[in-house]
XYZ file of C-alpha atoms in Angstrom:
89
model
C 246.143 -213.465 -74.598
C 249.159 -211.426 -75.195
C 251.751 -210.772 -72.721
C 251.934 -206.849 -73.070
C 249.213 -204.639 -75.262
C 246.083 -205.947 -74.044
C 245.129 -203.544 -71.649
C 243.384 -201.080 -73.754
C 239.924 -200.479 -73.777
C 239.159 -201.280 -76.275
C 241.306 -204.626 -76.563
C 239.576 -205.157 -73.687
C 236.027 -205.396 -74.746
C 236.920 -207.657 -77.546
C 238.598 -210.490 -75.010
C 235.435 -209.721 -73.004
C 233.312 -210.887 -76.145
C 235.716 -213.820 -76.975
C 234.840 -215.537 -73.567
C 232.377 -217.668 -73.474
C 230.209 -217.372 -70.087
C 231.330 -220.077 -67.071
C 234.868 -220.265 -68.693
C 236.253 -218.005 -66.376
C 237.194 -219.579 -63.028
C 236.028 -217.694 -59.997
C 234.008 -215.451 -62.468
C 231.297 -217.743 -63.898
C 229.004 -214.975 -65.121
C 231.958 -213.376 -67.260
C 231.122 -214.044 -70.923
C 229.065 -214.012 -73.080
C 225.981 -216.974 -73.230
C 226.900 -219.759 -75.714
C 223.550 -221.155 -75.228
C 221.559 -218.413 -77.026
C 223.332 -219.559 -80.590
C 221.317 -222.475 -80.265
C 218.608 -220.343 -81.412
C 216.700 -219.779 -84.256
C 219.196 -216.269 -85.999
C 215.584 -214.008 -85.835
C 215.413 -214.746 -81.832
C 218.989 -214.900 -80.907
C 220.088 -211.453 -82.172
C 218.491 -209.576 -79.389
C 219.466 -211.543 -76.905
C 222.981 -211.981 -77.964
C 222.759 -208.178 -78.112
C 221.609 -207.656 -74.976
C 223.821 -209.943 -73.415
C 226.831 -208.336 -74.846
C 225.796 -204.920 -73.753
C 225.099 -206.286 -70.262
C 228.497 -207.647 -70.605
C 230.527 -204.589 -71.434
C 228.333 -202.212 -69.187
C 229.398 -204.691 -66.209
C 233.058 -205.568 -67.265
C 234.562 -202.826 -68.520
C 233.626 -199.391 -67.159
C 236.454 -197.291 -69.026
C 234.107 -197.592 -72.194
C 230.345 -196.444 -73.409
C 228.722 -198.544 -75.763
C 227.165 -196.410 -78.987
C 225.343 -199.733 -80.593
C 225.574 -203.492 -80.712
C 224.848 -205.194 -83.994
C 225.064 -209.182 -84.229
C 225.612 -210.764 -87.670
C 224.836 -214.692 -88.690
C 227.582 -215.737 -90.368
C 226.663 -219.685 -90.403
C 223.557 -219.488 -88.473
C 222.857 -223.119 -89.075
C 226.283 -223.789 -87.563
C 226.013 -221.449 -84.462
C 228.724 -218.725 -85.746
C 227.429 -215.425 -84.760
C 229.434 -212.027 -85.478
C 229.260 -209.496 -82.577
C 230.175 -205.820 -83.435
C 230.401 -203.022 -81.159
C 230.880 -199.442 -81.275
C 232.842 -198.992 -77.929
C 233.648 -195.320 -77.071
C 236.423 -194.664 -74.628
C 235.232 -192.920 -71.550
């Protein structure tokens, strides 16, 4: 993380989605669930969906979410791309 600039909002919810749950010391739910890549791409997109709404609804109250999309990039390889349409509240 940076040492000024981060405090955004929006800066915010993408650290949020760059975590990776039980990384977190002291916060072991923050994250989001690297066990759901492990997935067949068809099953894991809702629930990686979910789970990142969950996530932003519970971490960051400043922002409403409009959607969550999740793209396989390298499915095979676990590489999933989250997008979010944050708006600032």
């Amino acid at each position: 993380m940076k040492a000024k600039g981060n405090g955004s909002p929006e800066q915010c919810v993408e650290n949020l989605l760059l975590i990776v749950r039980g990384e977190v010391p002291f916060e072991r739910l923050k994250g989001i669930d690297a066990t759901l890549t492990d997935r067949p791409s068809e099953e894991a997109a809702p629930l990686l969906e979910a789970d990142a709404e969950w996530l932003v609804e519970t971490y960051e109250p400043r922002v409403s979410l409009g959607s969550v999309s999740m793209t396989a990039e390298l499915a095979k390889a676990g590489h999933f791309v989250i997008g979010v349409d944050a708006i600032k509240q």
